[in-house]
XYZ file of C-alpha atoms in Angstrom:
719
model
C -28.270 -13.720 102.623
C -28.853 -11.923 99.261
C -30.997 -9.009 98.111
C -33.495 -11.679 97.008
C -33.710 -13.018 100.553
C -32.204 -16.177 102.020
C -31.360 -18.821 99.422
C -33.322 -21.311 101.473
C -36.401 -19.232 100.752
C -35.944 -19.248 96.995
C -38.384 -21.185 94.868
C -37.227 -24.373 93.222
C -37.497 -22.807 89.779
C -35.376 -19.836 90.776
C -32.761 -22.184 92.234
C -32.823 -24.259 89.036
C -32.440 -21.130 86.874
C -29.457 -19.986 88.923
C -27.847 -23.437 88.772
C -28.268 -23.579 84.987
C -26.841 -20.065 84.684
C -23.754 -20.885 86.729
C -23.150 -24.064 84.724
C -23.496 -22.366 81.325
C -20.117 -21.619 79.635
C -21.681 -18.725 77.695
C -22.289 -15.233 79.050
C -25.466 -15.883 81.066
C -27.222 -14.042 83.840
C -30.578 -14.014 85.608
C -32.606 -10.831 86.153
C -34.894 -11.288 89.165
C -37.933 -9.445 90.379
C -39.101 -5.899 89.835
C -35.726 -4.642 91.048
C -34.031 -6.429 88.114
C -31.497 -8.044 90.500
C -28.461 -9.586 88.737
C -27.123 -13.098 89.297
C -24.504 -14.146 86.744
C -21.961 -16.841 85.921
C -18.179 -16.792 85.533
C -18.297 -15.882 81.831
C -20.358 -12.796 82.660
C -18.020 -11.944 85.521
C -15.054 -12.053 83.137
C -16.877 -9.724 80.772
C -17.727 -7.286 83.590
C -14.092 -7.056 84.609
C -13.590 -4.507 87.381
C -17.356 -4.242 87.931
C -17.335 -7.761 89.357
C -18.258 -8.616 92.106
C -19.918 -5.232 92.756
C -22.609 -5.942 90.151
C -23.638 -9.240 91.766
C -26.988 -8.887 93.500
C -27.459 -5.328 92.229
C -29.915 -3.887 89.715
C -29.061 -4.526 86.056
C -29.918 -0.901 85.246
C -27.091 0.291 87.485
C -24.356 -1.451 85.543
C -25.616 -1.535 81.944
C -26.452 2.176 81.826
C -25.499 2.661 78.173
C -27.980 -0.025 77.046
C -30.707 0.802 79.563
C -33.032 2.448 77.057
C -32.913 -0.681 74.871
C -32.852 -3.376 77.542
C -35.538 -2.152 79.963
C -38.432 -2.553 77.464
C -37.106 -6.023 76.571
C -37.002 -7.043 80.253
C -40.591 -5.779 80.587
C -41.696 -7.946 77.646
C -39.892 -11.003 79.032
C -41.494 -10.554 82.464
C -44.882 -10.784 80.749
C -43.944 -14.330 79.665
C -42.657 -13.538 76.153
C -39.406 -15.120 74.969
C -37.341 -12.279 73.515
C -34.387 -12.266 71.137
C -32.268 -9.274 70.140
C -29.428 -9.474 67.652
C -26.086 -7.691 67.775
C -26.791 -5.707 70.933
C -23.843 -3.446 71.742
C -22.762 -3.681 75.381
C -20.729 -0.754 76.708
C -19.455 -1.445 80.215
C -19.841 2.128 81.464
C -17.228 3.273 78.922
C -14.368 1.401 80.599
C -13.854 -1.182 77.859
C -14.400 -1.409 74.122
C -18.039 -2.171 73.283
C -18.861 -5.798 72.484
C -21.779 -7.138 70.479
C -24.013 -10.010 71.628
C -27.020 -11.894 70.298
C -29.221 -12.052 73.414
C -31.949 -14.609 74.202
C -34.287 -13.814 77.112
C -36.166 -16.786 78.577
C -38.917 -16.023 81.125
C -39.001 -18.393 84.141
C -42.337 -18.549 85.901
C -43.675 -20.188 88.989
C -46.413 -22.782 89.039
C -49.076 -20.077 89.084
C -47.753 -18.702 85.816
C -46.247 -15.515 87.268
C -42.789 -14.747 85.859
C -40.344 -14.107 88.699
C -37.090 -13.992 86.787
C -35.672 -13.899 83.277
C -32.617 -15.833 82.146
C -30.497 -13.959 79.577
C -27.950 -15.836 77.444
C -25.488 -13.883 75.316
C -23.671 -15.133 72.233
C -20.613 -12.960 71.551
C -20.762 -11.964 67.863
C -18.204 -9.150 68.008
C -15.694 -11.056 65.891
C -18.285 -12.075 63.334
C -19.586 -8.530 62.954
C -16.052 -7.166 62.622
C -15.324 -9.745 59.919
C -18.549 -8.886 58.097
C -17.734 -5.192 58.248
C -14.229 -5.839 56.923
C -15.693 -7.989 54.153
C -18.176 -5.254 53.242
C -15.388 -2.683 53.129
C -13.313 -4.970 50.923
C -16.233 -5.619 48.548
C -17.015 -1.925 48.396
C -13.361 -1.187 47.651
C -13.363 -3.736 44.827
C -16.538 -2.270 43.398
C -15.090 1.207 43.547
C -11.886 -0.012 41.920
C -13.853 -1.727 39.138
C -15.941 1.395 38.651
C -12.830 3.570 38.434
C -11.247 1.166 35.954
C -14.394 1.141 33.845
C -14.571 4.945 33.940
C -10.926 5.180 32.928
C -11.456 2.769 30.048
C -14.612 4.568 28.936
C -12.854 7.919 29.128
C -9.904 6.654 27.099
C -12.202 4.878 24.604
C -10.110 1.726 25.035
C -11.334 -1.809 24.550
C -10.220 -4.790 26.629
C -9.329 -8.231 25.265
C -7.883 -11.507 26.547
C -6.367 -14.603 24.955
C -6.561 -18.134 26.411
C -3.682 -20.266 24.979
C -5.207 -23.527 26.206
C -8.487 -22.930 24.350
C -6.967 -20.827 21.560
C -9.791 -18.322 22.081
C -10.160 -14.578 22.525
C -12.415 -12.640 24.848
C -13.366 -9.118 23.729
C -15.560 -6.552 25.454
C -18.109 -4.362 23.680
C -15.640 -1.555 22.948
C -12.974 -3.946 21.599
C -15.629 -5.589 19.420
C -16.690 -2.188 18.101
C -13.084 -1.341 17.196
C -12.224 -4.659 15.480
C -15.592 -5.373 13.876
C -16.095 -8.775 15.530
C -18.926 -9.833 17.826
C -18.283 -9.379 21.558
C -17.813 -12.563 23.548
C -15.836 -14.397 26.204
C -14.545 -17.320 24.090
C -14.246 -16.364 20.421
C -12.208 -18.754 18.221
C -8.823 -17.278 17.336
C -9.657 -17.743 13.661
C -12.449 -15.142 13.908
C -9.927 -12.537 15.058
C -7.355 -13.429 12.362
C -10.048 -13.232 9.676
C -11.000 -9.743 10.861
C -7.369 -8.557 10.744
C -6.149 -6.893 7.552
C -4.347 -9.505 5.385
C -1.192 -7.378 5.304
C -1.110 -7.074 9.112
C -2.309 -10.551 10.096
C 1.142 -12.143 10.244
C 2.432 -9.245 12.369
C -0.276 -9.798 14.979
C 0.259 -13.569 15.017
C 4.019 -13.122 15.428
C 3.597 -10.674 18.330
C 1.180 -13.030 20.076
C 3.536 -15.988 19.590
C 6.380 -13.932 21.064
C 4.348 -13.257 24.210
C 3.489 -16.948 24.569
C 7.162 -17.930 24.293
C 8.628 -18.318 27.837
C 11.817 -16.676 26.542
C 10.009 -14.022 24.536
C 8.886 -10.446 25.220
C 5.971 -10.598 27.610
C 5.059 -6.914 27.150
C 4.281 -6.093 23.560
C 2.344 -3.775 21.292
C 1.351 -3.584 17.660
C -0.277 -1.141 15.272
C -2.439 -2.959 12.752
C -5.596 -2.652 10.666
C -8.885 -4.487 11.049
C -11.510 -4.783 8.318
C -15.158 -4.481 9.380
C -17.892 -6.554 7.696
C -18.946 -3.481 5.688
C -15.387 -3.124 4.339
C -14.384 -0.212 6.569
C -10.727 -0.300 7.619
C -9.781 0.810 11.133
C -6.273 1.401 12.396
C -5.721 0.048 15.905
C -3.026 0.139 18.547
C -2.936 -2.930 20.799
C -0.906 -3.324 23.982
C -0.709 -6.549 25.972
C 1.246 -8.593 28.471
C 1.252 -12.315 29.198
C 0.613 -13.928 32.589
C 3.180 -16.684 33.231
C 3.346 -19.554 35.697
C 6.089 -21.995 36.652
C 9.859 -21.731 36.565
C 12.572 -22.555 34.050
C 11.612 -25.005 31.344
C 8.215 -25.501 33.034
C 7.316 -21.850 32.628
C 4.196 -21.379 30.490
C 1.870 -18.540 29.548
C -1.552 -18.926 31.143
C -3.279 -15.902 29.649
C -2.674 -12.719 27.685
C -4.350 -9.497 28.839
C -4.541 -6.513 26.553
C -6.146 -3.247 25.520
C -6.943 -1.937 22.065
C -7.447 1.637 20.908
C -8.869 3.003 17.667
C -6.118 5.229 16.189
C -7.636 5.604 12.726
C -7.986 9.348 12.989
C -4.455 9.676 14.329
C -3.062 7.632 11.426
C -5.024 9.706 8.936
C -3.663 12.851 10.522
C -0.100 11.543 10.318
C -0.523 10.683 6.666
C -2.059 14.042 5.900
C 0.754 15.759 7.774
C 3.416 13.954 5.785
C 1.685 14.609 2.462
C 1.177 18.317 3.044
C 4.249 19.337 5.026
C 5.363 21.917 2.460
C 1.871 23.294 2.032
C 1.468 23.468 5.805
C 4.752 25.392 6.152
C 3.647 27.781 3.439
C 0.306 28.270 5.155
C 2.022 29.022 8.464
C 4.341 31.480 6.765
C 1.537 33.197 4.948
C -0.688 33.494 7.980
C 1.956 34.526 10.529
C 2.627 38.097 11.468
C 6.400 37.536 11.627
C 8.622 34.726 10.312
C 12.186 34.081 11.354
C 15.008 31.596 11.090
C 17.317 30.876 13.994
C 20.700 29.171 14.009
C 20.973 25.790 15.706
C 22.501 27.367 18.821
C 20.024 30.277 18.845
C 22.706 32.909 18.468
C 21.911 34.184 14.960
C 18.484 35.537 14.002
C 17.354 36.092 10.428
C 14.052 37.888 9.928
C 12.308 36.484 6.900
C 9.719 39.165 7.083
C 7.194 40.717 9.408
C 4.485 43.285 9.211
C 6.058 45.990 11.285
C 5.848 44.100 14.552
C 9.486 44.237 15.672
C 11.679 47.295 15.926
C 13.764 47.912 12.800
C 17.082 46.096 13.180
C 19.758 44.735 10.816
C 18.647 41.669 8.907
C 21.122 39.423 10.679
C 22.293 39.925 14.219
C 23.945 37.887 16.943
C 22.547 40.032 19.738
C 18.871 39.652 18.949
C 17.873 38.876 22.551
C 19.354 42.101 23.918
C 17.825 44.115 21.088
C 14.295 42.746 21.191
C 13.648 41.370 24.702
C 13.380 43.021 28.102
C 16.326 42.149 30.416
C 14.045 40.699 33.092
C 12.446 38.318 30.540
C 15.690 36.949 29.100
C 16.477 34.312 31.809
C 13.090 32.655 31.275
C 13.477 32.656 27.484
C 17.021 31.256 27.703
C 15.832 28.413 29.952
C 13.024 27.475 27.550
C 15.380 27.563 24.561
C 17.930 25.392 26.354
C 15.261 22.825 27.218
C 13.957 22.736 23.633
C 17.469 22.466 22.177
C 18.304 19.600 24.507
C 15.105 17.723 23.685
C 15.149 18.743 19.996
C 11.475 19.615 20.242
C 9.372 22.599 19.336
C 9.277 25.499 21.751
C 6.583 28.099 22.251
C 6.124 30.940 24.669
C 4.691 34.405 25.048
C 7.027 37.271 25.818
C 7.417 41.006 25.597
C 9.270 42.689 22.683
C 10.205 46.167 21.553
C 7.723 47.003 18.825
C 8.400 48.937 15.671
C 6.351 51.847 17.036
C 8.667 52.070 20.052
C 6.121 50.678 22.498
C 6.454 47.497 24.494
C 4.285 44.738 23.050
C 3.591 41.035 23.378
C 4.155 38.228 20.843
C 3.395 34.537 20.793
C 6.466 32.741 19.459
C 6.718 29.173 18.255
C 9.817 27.571 16.794
C 10.330 24.050 15.448
C 13.649 22.318 14.820
C 14.734 21.446 11.260
C 16.771 18.248 11.417
C 19.626 17.086 9.186
C 20.263 13.539 7.967
C 21.979 12.634 11.220
C 19.078 13.715 13.348
C 20.777 16.856 14.606
C 19.174 20.298 14.623
C 20.273 22.243 11.567
C 18.235 25.340 12.304
C 15.004 26.530 13.801
C 12.058 27.924 11.907
C 9.741 30.130 13.905
C 6.752 32.410 13.771
C 5.761 35.291 16.006
C 2.194 36.555 16.264
C 1.321 39.918 17.729
C -0.874 39.232 20.781
C -0.531 42.648 22.401
C -4.230 43.416 22.127
C -5.165 40.053 23.632
C -2.690 40.418 26.496
C -3.987 43.887 27.287
C -7.536 42.559 27.197
C -6.600 39.626 29.437
C -4.899 41.971 31.885
C -7.949 44.217 31.917
C -10.161 41.174 32.464
C -7.950 39.979 35.321
C -8.101 43.368 36.974
C -11.852 43.493 36.427
C -12.221 39.980 37.823
C -10.052 40.899 40.813
C -12.161 43.972 41.527
C -15.367 42.026 41.051
C -14.287 39.248 43.418
C -13.142 41.783 46.001
C -16.519 43.528 45.883
C -18.408 40.212 45.794
C -16.599 38.928 48.871
C -17.075 42.165 50.814
C -20.870 42.119 50.729
C -23.142 40.022 52.971
C -24.822 38.296 50.012
C -23.781 35.083 48.266
C -23.152 35.688 44.570
C -23.215 32.858 42.039
C -23.444 31.916 38.397
C -24.817 28.834 36.665
C -25.659 27.456 33.266
C -29.309 27.374 32.114
C -29.676 23.861 33.569
C -28.901 25.085 37.082
C -25.353 23.710 37.249
C -23.335 26.138 39.358
C -20.160 27.484 37.723
C -19.046 29.950 40.405
C -19.761 31.044 43.989
C -18.397 33.957 45.984
C -16.329 33.105 49.063
C -19.285 33.870 51.338
C -21.041 30.694 50.106
C -18.136 28.455 51.068
C -17.701 30.185 54.444
C -21.392 29.845 55.302
C -22.102 26.304 54.041
C -18.717 24.740 54.744
C -18.702 23.245 51.237
C -15.523 23.172 49.192
C -15.492 24.433 45.618
C -15.465 20.857 44.315
C -18.469 19.973 46.502
C -20.513 23.047 45.553
C -20.068 23.386 41.782
C -22.284 21.554 39.313
C -25.323 20.271 41.195
C -23.371 19.886 44.437
C -24.975 23.041 45.854
C -28.239 21.071 46.120
C -26.762 19.293 49.166
C -26.832 22.587 51.082
C -30.522 23.195 50.256
C -33.186 21.834 52.605
C -34.520 18.590 51.121
C -38.103 19.932 51.155
C -37.055 22.972 49.094
C -34.875 21.365 46.391
C -37.554 20.222 43.946
C -39.714 23.395 44.234
C -36.595 25.548 43.818
C -35.469 23.848 40.611
C -39.014 23.787 39.226
C -39.305 27.520 39.847
C -35.842 28.117 38.353
C -36.617 26.277 35.099
C -40.064 27.858 34.778
C -38.752 31.414 35.088
C -35.414 31.083 33.285
C -37.059 29.292 30.343
C -38.920 32.506 29.556
C -35.929 34.768 30.221
C -37.448 36.352 33.313
C -36.006 37.351 36.673
C -35.923 34.433 39.100
C -36.970 35.148 42.698
C -37.514 32.447 45.287
C -37.137 31.747 49.007
C -35.622 28.564 50.396
C -33.581 27.253 53.302
C -29.790 26.792 53.156
C -27.822 24.653 55.600
C -25.144 26.395 57.600
C -21.818 24.622 58.289
C -23.065 23.793 61.834
C -26.049 21.884 60.381
C -28.738 24.510 61.105
C -30.902 26.028 58.369
C -31.748 29.670 57.634
C -34.125 31.217 55.118
C -32.668 33.038 52.104
C -34.058 35.032 49.190
C -32.404 34.265 45.861
C -32.775 36.535 42.847
C -31.227 35.745 39.482
C -31.357 36.861 35.902
C -30.261 35.311 32.581
C -27.467 36.527 30.289
C -28.109 35.952 26.577
C -25.573 35.165 23.865
C -25.419 36.662 20.366
C -28.097 34.232 19.177
C -30.478 35.319 21.906
C -30.116 32.065 23.825
C -29.532 31.981 27.569
C -25.810 31.437 28.151
C -25.459 32.015 31.886
C -27.499 32.949 34.921
C -26.191 35.253 37.631
C -27.763 35.698 41.018
C -27.497 36.899 44.596
C -28.627 35.121 47.768
C -29.733 37.255 50.742
C -30.247 36.062 54.323
C -33.888 36.819 55.264
C -34.188 34.409 58.189
C -34.390 37.141 60.832
C -36.828 39.105 58.667
C -39.107 36.072 58.246
C -39.054 35.415 61.960
C -39.916 39.046 62.677
C -42.715 38.937 60.113
C -44.064 35.682 61.512
C -43.830 37.022 65.039
C -45.526 40.243 63.999
C -48.350 38.301 62.370
C -48.793 36.164 65.456
C -48.724 39.216 67.706
C -51.294 41.013 65.579
C -53.562 37.968 65.600
C -53.050 37.568 69.323
C -53.752 41.245 69.983
C -56.922 41.138 67.941
C -58.015 37.936 69.631
C -57.296 39.269 73.098
C -59.033 42.549 72.371
C -62.168 40.785 71.164
C -62.109 38.462 74.137
C -61.483 41.353 76.511
C -64.463 43.281 75.192
C -66.597 40.177 75.544
C -65.367 39.602 79.083
C -65.908 43.224 80.111
C -69.414 43.130 78.686
C -70.132 39.883 80.513
C -68.722 41.248 83.780
C -70.870 44.318 83.570
C -74.026 42.362 82.763
C -73.484 39.765 85.492
C -72.573 42.338 88.105
C -75.514 44.575 87.288
C -77.823 41.572 87.335
C -76.753 40.900 90.933
C -76.400 44.426 92.320
C -78.073 46.818 89.983
C -76.396 50.129 89.133
C -75.367 50.741 92.757
C -72.171 51.427 94.675
C -71.836 47.699 95.117
C -71.955 47.297 91.347
C -69.199 49.838 90.877
C -67.017 48.174 93.522
C -67.386 44.684 92.071
C -67.043 45.937 88.516
C -63.840 47.828 89.347
C -62.542 44.815 91.267
C -63.016 42.539 88.266
C -61.553 45.084 85.874
C -58.492 45.245 88.146
C -58.146 41.477 87.809
C -58.285 41.868 84.038
C -55.634 44.575 84.247
C -53.330 42.297 86.214
C -53.634 39.483 83.725
C -53.033 41.882 80.823
C -49.828 42.944 82.559
C -48.753 39.313 82.759
C -49.639 38.724 79.116
C -47.666 41.760 77.970
C -44.514 40.132 79.372
C -45.322 36.603 78.202
C -42.997 36.771 75.174
C -40.040 37.110 77.542
C -41.382 35.136 80.523
C -44.211 32.617 79.987
C -47.181 32.966 82.338
C -47.260 30.065 84.803
C -50.144 28.891 86.951
C -48.220 29.846 90.116
C -47.617 33.385 88.809
C -51.316 33.757 88.045
C -52.472 32.549 91.489
C -49.807 34.515 93.362
C -50.833 37.729 91.603
C -54.415 37.358 92.872
C -53.360 36.721 96.481
C -50.907 39.619 96.328
C -53.801 41.855 95.290
C -55.708 40.817 98.441
C -52.860 42.040 100.676
C -49.682 40.493 102.136
C -51.382 39.488 105.406
C -53.557 36.986 103.567
C -50.666 34.649 102.747
C -49.144 34.494 106.232
C -49.603 30.875 107.289
C -53.118 30.578 105.928
C -52.601 29.911 102.234
C -50.507 27.056 100.808
C -49.539 26.845 97.126
C -48.066 23.589 95.857
C -47.258 22.431 92.344
C -44.587 22.368 89.614
C -43.831 25.102 87.105
C -46.508 24.818 84.426
C -46.707 27.358 81.592
C -50.146 28.352 80.335
C -51.364 29.044 76.834
C -51.707 32.770 76.217
C -55.258 32.335 75.041
C -56.249 30.610 78.313
C -54.678 33.073 80.754
C -57.379 35.740 80.732
C -60.378 33.487 81.351
C -58.534 31.348 83.906
C -57.342 34.488 85.714
C -60.945 35.669 86.145
C -61.872 32.295 87.610
C -58.950 32.444 90.097
C -59.902 36.027 90.926
C -63.483 35.025 91.739
C -62.288 32.146 93.943
C -59.796 34.378 95.783
C -62.291 37.223 96.225
C -64.988 34.878 97.553
C -62.451 33.253 99.878
C -61.681 36.706 101.284
C -65.327 37.712 101.641
C -67.067 34.504 102.614
C -64.574 31.649 102.698
C -61.457 30.471 104.495
C -59.869 33.940 104.530
C -62.930 35.716 105.943
C -62.173 34.559 109.526
C -59.185 33.697 111.697
C -59.623 29.909 111.638
C -59.923 29.113 107.921
C -57.172 27.643 105.745
C -56.796 27.462 101.989
C -54.788 24.989 99.870
C -54.185 25.319 96.139
C -52.384 22.444 94.418
C -51.829 21.584 90.780
C -49.955 19.228 88.505
C -49.632 18.410 84.799
C -50.311 14.984 83.312
C -50.827 13.187 80.002
C -54.335 11.930 79.268
C -55.329 8.759 77.448
C -54.997 10.505 74.059
C -51.424 11.553 74.765
C -52.229 15.235 75.310
C -50.916 17.325 78.228
C -53.426 18.688 80.745
C -53.411 20.755 83.952
C -55.269 19.518 87.055
C -55.882 22.179 89.771
C -57.564 21.687 93.174
C -58.824 24.653 95.277
C -59.686 23.565 98.825
C -60.997 25.846 101.595
C -61.689 24.676 105.178
C -63.235 26.668 107.999
C -65.442 28.753 105.745
C -68.315 31.016 106.810
C -71.729 29.297 106.565
C -73.164 31.434 103.789
C -73.553 29.136 100.789
C -76.142 31.417 99.223
C -73.352 33.893 98.599
C -71.417 31.314 96.530
C -73.880 30.929 93.648
C -73.082 34.111 91.745
C -70.905 35.138 88.831
C -67.793 33.285 90.001
C -69.494 29.909 90.162
C -71.120 30.403 86.760
C -67.729 31.348 85.354
C -66.196 28.123 86.681
C -69.034 25.745 85.875
C -70.109 27.215 82.530
C -67.546 29.596 81.012
C -64.414 27.507 81.590
C -65.821 24.345 79.953
C -67.088 26.386 77.017
C -64.077 28.674 76.433
C -61.183 26.456 77.546
C -62.630 22.942 77.056
C -62.078 22.429 80.786
C -63.618 19.879 83.148
C -64.690 21.567 86.405
C -66.437 20.791 89.690
C -67.662 23.119 92.450
C -68.657 21.443 95.745
C -69.735 23.720 98.608
C -70.729 22.510 102.076
C -71.129 24.166 105.454
C -67.498 23.513 106.404
C -65.520 23.554 103.171
C -65.339 24.414 99.499
C -63.676 22.100 96.986
C -63.253 23.286 93.396
C -61.362 21.417 90.639
C -60.307 22.699 87.216
C -58.883 20.328 84.595
C -57.952 21.907 81.251
C -55.745 21.123 78.222
C -52.294 22.729 78.045
C -51.792 22.476 74.269
């Protein structure tokens, strides 16, 4: 016996579907009937693991909960007779095992009458294939990124790339290498075209270096500095580096390919030549333009001042204790370490340090010393210059203190402070920006700050920025900025340009202020004002209508005053509810309960039943609907189910979605055991229900009164 009934009672097609399922080596199961009952084979049982055999004969929705939202609509389609296929469906077995991916094929199985009674589902496990594809995609993406980084590095270094194929005796040169050498770019250029482009004096050098790399016993990493002559006669100095790719062992070892780079060093060679030709003039220029010139012994013990302009304190011309005389004690260890490093490396040394000035004050100098070498390559002496940088150091210190104070003040305030260039590229943000957005400095600078701006606001913001800054005006704009938790808040940004000496905009500085709460308050205030005005106008209209209708029925009598006051009291109650609606929405139950409470507590004792879910009403509908409920309740008390001891009253309601997809409220007011006075039920209340509600609230109403009961329905939109 199964949940589908005795097997003997199964149809032949169901039995056949089950037999085919059990015989299938793939993951296969049958979903039967409206209950989606599961019958599956051994492969499915193995996949279910600990859920087998509990899942057998149970609803598929119970066990495939994670995929229910996807699978249920597919089952529905299959049960209509449609063959369904879904690719790479992830199956999570209630979180107990790693998800697996299947291509699923759903085959509807119908009876002779055409009605589909079950659906056979066959699964093809594609988890391995998808994992392999993902790994392949990651590998390809990594290769692309690596190629992009290599290309960026080559572009940044201005290097060209070339190759040599020994078998074909051909070169391959990229666009940059072709630009440097003056040949056409290509993948298989004859070697002769490269040799012809090489300077005649350097051609043999290049050929010899290449031959050395092709020799199995030669140097397989090599470089050469040589000239190439362009078709227009221009000579370019180049520096080429290369290595050969070898294959085989021993005597069978051969070079398969040579890979190399080439760099244009023309300017460097010109600079070297100029430096050699004008060394004496350069030294003279340095001496003439320096504030102080000195010579130092090879071991830095003897100082000889060649002349200064009153920078250093007056000391003997030659001294072996120059460091103690001119430098502060706390600075000497650093200076000694730098000198020792320069002496060991025989390289120039430069540093900034404090000195005793000729005026007795403590000043700063920038010192640079270069070694003068003898014929043996040893340092003979050091020649140095010292420039007075006291004013600059004081200015830098003042700027640092100013910057420190500025940053402290900037980070104390609630605003975000920033600076940018005239193109809107951010150059600085206060710490508040990084704390709020969660961006790092690297992520935010440049145009990275755009990522924190709401996508709808980015283009208008930049358009406004360029329009205002172009004319040198103050920039003011409101836009949304994403907080680190992903939410957005409204901010006001104000910025102004800073001009350089030429009158051009050099920088823009601005402040960003959080105005989200202010905007919400302003929006709420506007809504409240509109609502108040609307309610007031409606209230005056309602009061006028009440007075006219009541007077039309009673005349200016005591009865008029009683009914008029009664209806005004109903309006007062609903206004009380509306005044609290911002904190607690007005529901249909609250509205009805308020009217029965006004009639007295005895009314509700066993005679009135209210039934329905919590349904919030639109503020604009509450007042008119409350008057209708008031009229029904008042008439029930005077003439209806509550006017005697036998009557009963039921009020029920529910919300639903109509054929257009809009939410509506359906309310039924039913009285039984009413007093036989139908002529008293054709007054203001009935007109309000049958005429005012359809007009004001777009409601659909009915009002059916007989000798024994009253049935009233109100159906109105909720949004």
